[in-house]
Amino acid sequence: MSKAASRLPARPSLEQLRKQAKERLETLRADDPSATLADAQYALARAYGFESWPKLVHHVEAVLSSGRLEQFEHLAKNILAGYGGDAEALQHLIAHYGVSYNPDQLRVRVQSSVNDARGVPGEPTLADVQLMVARQYGFESWAALAEGLAQPPAQSVDSRLGLSSSPPFYRIDWKNKTIEPHPPLSDADWETVFAVMKEHGLTGITSAAFTDGALAKLSRLDFVTRINMDGARSFTDDGLLHLARMTQLEELDLSGYHSPLTDRGL
């Protein structure tokens, strides 16, 4: 997507896009009476950084079905509830981040993170937590994060920080040629992450969000030599066994107090 491309709203609408295409058709016909709706749709798609109208429509349908914004809304609410000691919220956070803390330990971490982010005394609000989450993902505000979730996958990353600006979110350690994707991650997101690794020659990956499906896809990458799964809890022995085909592996970190790994996986 070019730098000059328009940005989709946080909650894109196919109905609104069709309306915009009709409005653009009127503009095109002012200069060219023979212009068609297909011409207007193509022009609109290009304005948003897509190669065609069908690809724009497919992307918006994927955004609407993915529920990405709702996932981040739930994350912020769970952090706020976890700050107050809600046991269910803390369990959701443990699963989300793939950490090995028990609920009490995680609550301390959550409180510390939120308090540090706020920098002022008093009970946090949902808006406080939303701002913290947005900044953790490289955005200046919750509104900017919400808009960023609707954009197509980033074609480039911040060369200095190695951060992606749209889903899937990840950080690249250029020095160590390692990528660290951040949840939530769908199957399609993992495919994007692996494509980024191939494009940039990244040989290492760190994530506590690995699933069996992600490990199956990862096992097909013959250039990956380092995998760090510290804290991962969403995989099984079956998923780990896929890695047996990766004879080029030099490092594999499976540590974590609550690892689901059994002797069969080893």
Coordinates of C-alpha atoms in Angstrom, one line a residue:
M1 CA 0.0 0.0 0.0
S2 CA 1.5 3.3 -1.0
K3 CA 2.0 6.1 1.5
A4 CA -0.5 8.3 -0.3
A5 CA -3.3 5.7 -0.1
S6 CA -6.5 6.6 1.7
R7 CA -7.2 4.7 5.0
L8 CA -10.2 2.6 5.7
P9 CA -12.3 3.6 8.7
A10 CA -12.1 1.5 11.9
R11 CA -15.4 -0.2 11.0
P12 CA -15.5 -0.4 7.2
S13 CA -18.8 -1.0 5.5
L14 CA -19.4 -2.5 2.1
E15 CA -22.5 -0.5 1.8
Q16 CA -20.5 2.7 2.3
L17 CA -17.9 1.6 -0.2
R18 CA -20.6 1.0 -2.8
K19 CA -21.9 4.5 -2.2
Q20 CA -18.5 6.0 -2.6
A21 CA -18.0 4.1 -5.9
K22 CA -21.3 5.6 -7.2
E23 CA -20.2 9.1 -6.1
R24 CA -16.8 8.5 -7.8
L25 CA -18.6 7.4 -11.0
E26 CA -20.4 10.8 -11.1
T27 CA -17.0 12.5 -10.8
L28 CA -15.5 10.4 -13.5
R29 CA -18.4 11.0 -15.9
A30 CA -17.9 14.7 -15.5
D31 CA -14.7 14.3 -17.5
D32 CA -15.5 11.0 -19.4
P33 CA -19.2 10.3 -20.1
S34 CA -18.3 6.7 -21.1
A35 CA -16.9 5.8 -17.6
T36 CA -18.5 2.8 -16.0
L37 CA -19.2 1.7 -12.5
A38 CA -16.4 -0.8 -12.8
D39 CA -14.0 2.1 -13.6
A40 CA -15.2 3.9 -10.5
Q41 CA -14.8 0.8 -8.3
Y42 CA -11.3 0.2 -9.7
A43 CA -10.3 3.8 -9.0
L44 CA -11.7 3.6 -5.4
A45 CA -9.9 0.3 -4.8
R46 CA -6.6 1.8 -6.0
A47 CA -7.2 4.9 -3.8
Y48 CA -7.3 2.5 -0.7
G49 CA -4.2 0.7 -1.8
F50 CA -5.7 -2.4 -3.4
E51 CA -5.1 -3.8 -6.9
S52 CA -8.7 -4.3 -7.7
W53 CA -12.3 -3.9 -6.4
P54 CA -12.7 -7.6 -5.6
K55 CA -9.6 -7.5 -3.5
L56 CA -10.9 -4.5 -1.6
V57 CA -14.2 -6.2 -1.0
H58 CA -12.5 -9.4 0.1
H59 CA -10.4 -7.5 2.6
V60 CA -13.4 -5.6 4.1
E61 CA -15.3 -8.9 4.4
A62 CA -12.3 -10.5 6.1
V63 CA -12.0 -7.5 8.5
L64 CA -15.7 -7.7 9.4
S65 CA -15.6 -11.5 10.0
S66 CA -12.4 -11.4 11.9
G67 CA -13.7 -9.4 14.8
R68 CA -10.3 -7.9 15.4
L69 CA -11.5 -4.7 17.0
E70 CA -13.8 -6.7 19.3
Q71 CA -10.8 -8.9 20.3
F72 CA -8.9 -5.8 21.4
E73 CA -11.9 -4.4 23.1
H74 CA -12.1 -7.6 25.1
L75 CA -8.4 -7.5 25.8
A76 CA -8.7 -4.0 27.3
K77 CA -11.7 -5.0 29.4
N78 CA -9.9 -8.0 30.7
I79 CA -6.9 -6.0 31.6
L80 CA -9.1 -3.5 33.5
A81 CA -11.0 -6.4 35.3
G82 CA -7.7 -8.2 35.9
Y83 CA -6.3 -5.1 37.6
G84 CA -9.1 -5.4 40.1
G85 CA -8.5 -9.1 40.7
D86 CA -11.2 -10.7 38.5
A87 CA -10.1 -14.3 38.3
E88 CA -11.8 -15.1 35.0
A89 CA -10.3 -12.0 33.3
L90 CA -6.8 -13.0 34.6
Q91 CA -7.2 -16.5 33.1
H92 CA -8.1 -15.0 29.8
L93 CA -5.0 -12.8 29.9
I94 CA -2.8 -15.8 30.8
A95 CA -4.2 -17.6 27.7
H96 CA -3.9 -14.5 25.5
Y97 CA -0.3 -13.7 26.3
G98 CA 0.9 -17.3 26.9
V99 CA 2.6 -16.4 30.1
S100 CA 3.5 -18.9 32.9
Y101 CA 2.3 -16.6 35.8
N102 CA -0.4 -17.7 38.1
P103 CA -3.4 -15.3 38.5
D104 CA -2.0 -13.6 41.6
Q105 CA 1.4 -13.0 39.9
L106 CA -0.2 -11.8 36.7
R107 CA -2.4 -9.3 38.6
V108 CA 0.7 -7.8 40.1
R109 CA 2.2 -7.5 36.6
V110 CA -1.0 -6.0 35.2
Q111 CA -1.2 -3.4 38.0
S112 CA 2.4 -2.5 37.6
S113 CA 2.0 -2.1 33.8
V114 CA -1.2 0.0 34.0
N115 CA 0.2 2.2 36.8
D116 CA 3.4 2.8 34.9
A117 CA 1.5 3.6 31.7
R118 CA -0.8 6.1 33.5
G119 CA 1.8 7.8 35.6
V120 CA -0.8 9.2 38.0
P121 CA -2.4 7.8 41.2
G122 CA -6.0 6.5 41.3
E123 CA -8.1 3.7 39.8
P124 CA -7.7 3.3 36.0
T125 CA -10.5 3.7 33.6
L126 CA -11.3 1.7 30.5
A127 CA -10.0 4.6 28.4
D128 CA -6.7 4.5 30.3
V129 CA -6.2 0.8 29.6
Q130 CA -7.3 1.3 25.9
L131 CA -4.6 3.9 25.5
M132 CA -2.0 1.7 27.1
V133 CA -2.9 -1.2 24.8
A134 CA -2.8 1.1 21.7
R135 CA 0.7 2.3 22.6
Q136 CA 1.9 -1.3 23.2
Y137 CA 1.0 -2.0 19.6
G138 CA 2.7 1.2 18.3
F139 CA -0.3 3.6 18.0
E140 CA -0.7 7.0 19.6
S141 CA -4.4 6.5 20.5
W142 CA -7.1 3.9 20.7
A143 CA -8.8 5.5 17.7
A144 CA -5.6 5.1 15.7
L145 CA -5.3 1.4 16.7
A146 CA -9.0 0.8 15.7
E147 CA -8.3 2.4 12.3
G148 CA -5.1 0.5 11.9
L149 CA -6.9 -2.9 12.5
A150 CA -8.9 -2.2 9.3
Q151 CA -5.9 -1.6 7.0
P152 CA -4.4 -4.2 4.7
P153 CA -1.3 -6.0 5.9
A154 CA 1.7 -3.6 6.0
Q155 CA 3.9 -3.8 3.0
S156 CA 6.8 -2.4 5.0
V157 CA 7.8 -2.0 8.6
D158 CA 9.4 0.8 10.6
S159 CA 13.1 0.4 9.7
R160 CA 14.2 1.6 13.1
L161 CA 11.8 -0.1 15.4
G162 CA 10.9 -3.1 13.2
L163 CA 7.2 -2.7 14.0
S164 CA 4.3 -3.5 11.6
S165 CA 1.6 -0.8 11.3
S166 CA -1.3 -3.1 10.6
P167 CA -2.4 -6.7 11.4
P168 CA -0.8 -9.0 12.0
F169 CA 1.3 -7.1 14.5
Y170 CA 4.9 -8.1 15.0
R171 CA 8.3 -6.7 15.9
I172 CA 11.5 -7.5 14.0
D173 CA 14.9 -7.7 15.6
W174 CA 17.0 -6.9 12.6
K175 CA 20.3 -7.6 14.4
N176 CA 19.4 -11.1 15.4
K177 CA 17.2 -11.7 12.3
T178 CA 14.2 -12.6 14.6
I179 CA 10.5 -11.9 14.4
E180 CA 8.1 -11.8 17.3
P181 CA 4.4 -11.8 16.3
H182 CA 1.9 -10.5 18.8
P183 CA -1.6 -12.0 19.5
P184 CA -4.3 -12.2 18.4
L185 CA -3.2 -14.3 15.4
S186 CA -5.4 -16.1 12.9
D187 CA -4.3 -18.8 10.5
A188 CA -4.0 -16.2 7.8
D189 CA -2.0 -14.0 10.1
W190 CA 0.6 -16.7 10.6
E191 CA 0.9 -17.2 6.9
T192 CA 1.6 -13.4 6.6
V193 CA 4.2 -13.6 9.4
F194 CA 6.0 -16.5 7.7
A195 CA 5.9 -14.6 4.3
V196 CA 7.6 -11.7 6.1
M197 CA 10.3 -14.0 7.4
K198 CA 11.0 -15.3 4.0
E199 CA 11.0 -11.9 2.4
H200 CA 13.5 -10.4 4.9
G201 CA 15.6 -13.5 5.5
L202 CA 14.6 -13.8 9.2
T203 CA 15.9 -17.1 10.6
G204 CA 14.4 -16.9 14.1
I205 CA 10.9 -16.6 15.6
T206 CA 9.7 -16.0 19.2
S207 CA 6.1 -16.5 20.2
A208 CA 4.0 -17.8 23.1
A209 CA 1.0 -17.9 20.8
F210 CA 1.9 -21.0 18.7
T211 CA -0.9 -23.4 17.8
D212 CA -0.7 -26.8 16.2
G213 CA -1.7 -25.2 12.9
A214 CA 1.0 -22.5 13.1
L215 CA 3.6 -25.1 13.9
A216 CA 2.6 -27.2 10.9
K217 CA 3.1 -24.2 8.6
L218 CA 6.3 -23.3 10.3
S219 CA 7.8 -26.7 9.8
R220 CA 7.7 -26.2 6.1
L221 CA 10.2 -23.3 6.3
D222 CA 13.6 -24.7 5.6
F223 CA 15.4 -21.4 6.4
V224 CA 14.3 -21.2 10.1
T225 CA 17.0 -22.2 12.5
R226 CA 15.8 -20.8 15.9
I227 CA 12.3 -21.2 17.5
N228 CA 11.5 -19.8 21.0
M229 CA 8.2 -21.1 22.4
D230 CA 8.8 -20.0 26.0
G231 CA 5.4 -19.8 27.7
A232 CA 3.4 -21.2 24.8
R233 CA 0.3 -23.1 26.0
S234 CA -1.9 -23.4 22.9
F235 CA -0.2 -26.3 21.2
T236 CA -0.1 -30.1 21.7
D237 CA 2.3 -32.9 21.2
D238 CA 0.9 -33.4 17.7
G239 CA 1.8 -29.8 16.8
L240 CA 5.3 -30.1 18.2
L241 CA 6.0 -33.3 16.3
H242 CA 5.7 -31.3 13.0
L243 CA 9.0 -29.7 13.9
A244 CA 10.8 -33.1 13.6
R245 CA 11.1 -32.5 9.9
M246 CA 13.1 -29.3 10.6
T247 CA 16.6 -30.9 10.6
Q248 CA 18.2 -27.5 10.2
L249 CA 17.0 -26.3 13.6
E250 CA 19.9 -25.1 15.9
E251 CA 17.8 -23.7 18.8
L252 CA 14.4 -24.7 20.2
D253 CA 13.2 -23.3 23.5
L254 CA 10.2 -25.1 25.0
S255 CA 10.4 -23.7 28.5
G256 CA 7.4 -22.6 30.5
Y257 CA 5.9 -23.8 33.8
H258 CA 2.6 -24.7 32.3
S259 CA 3.7 -26.2 29.0
P260 CA 1.2 -28.7 27.5
L261 CA 4.2 -30.8 26.3
T262 CA 4.4 -34.4 27.3
D263 CA 7.0 -37.2 26.9
R264 CA 5.3 -38.1 23.6
G265 CA 6.1 -34.7 22.1
L266 CA 9.7 -35.1 23.0

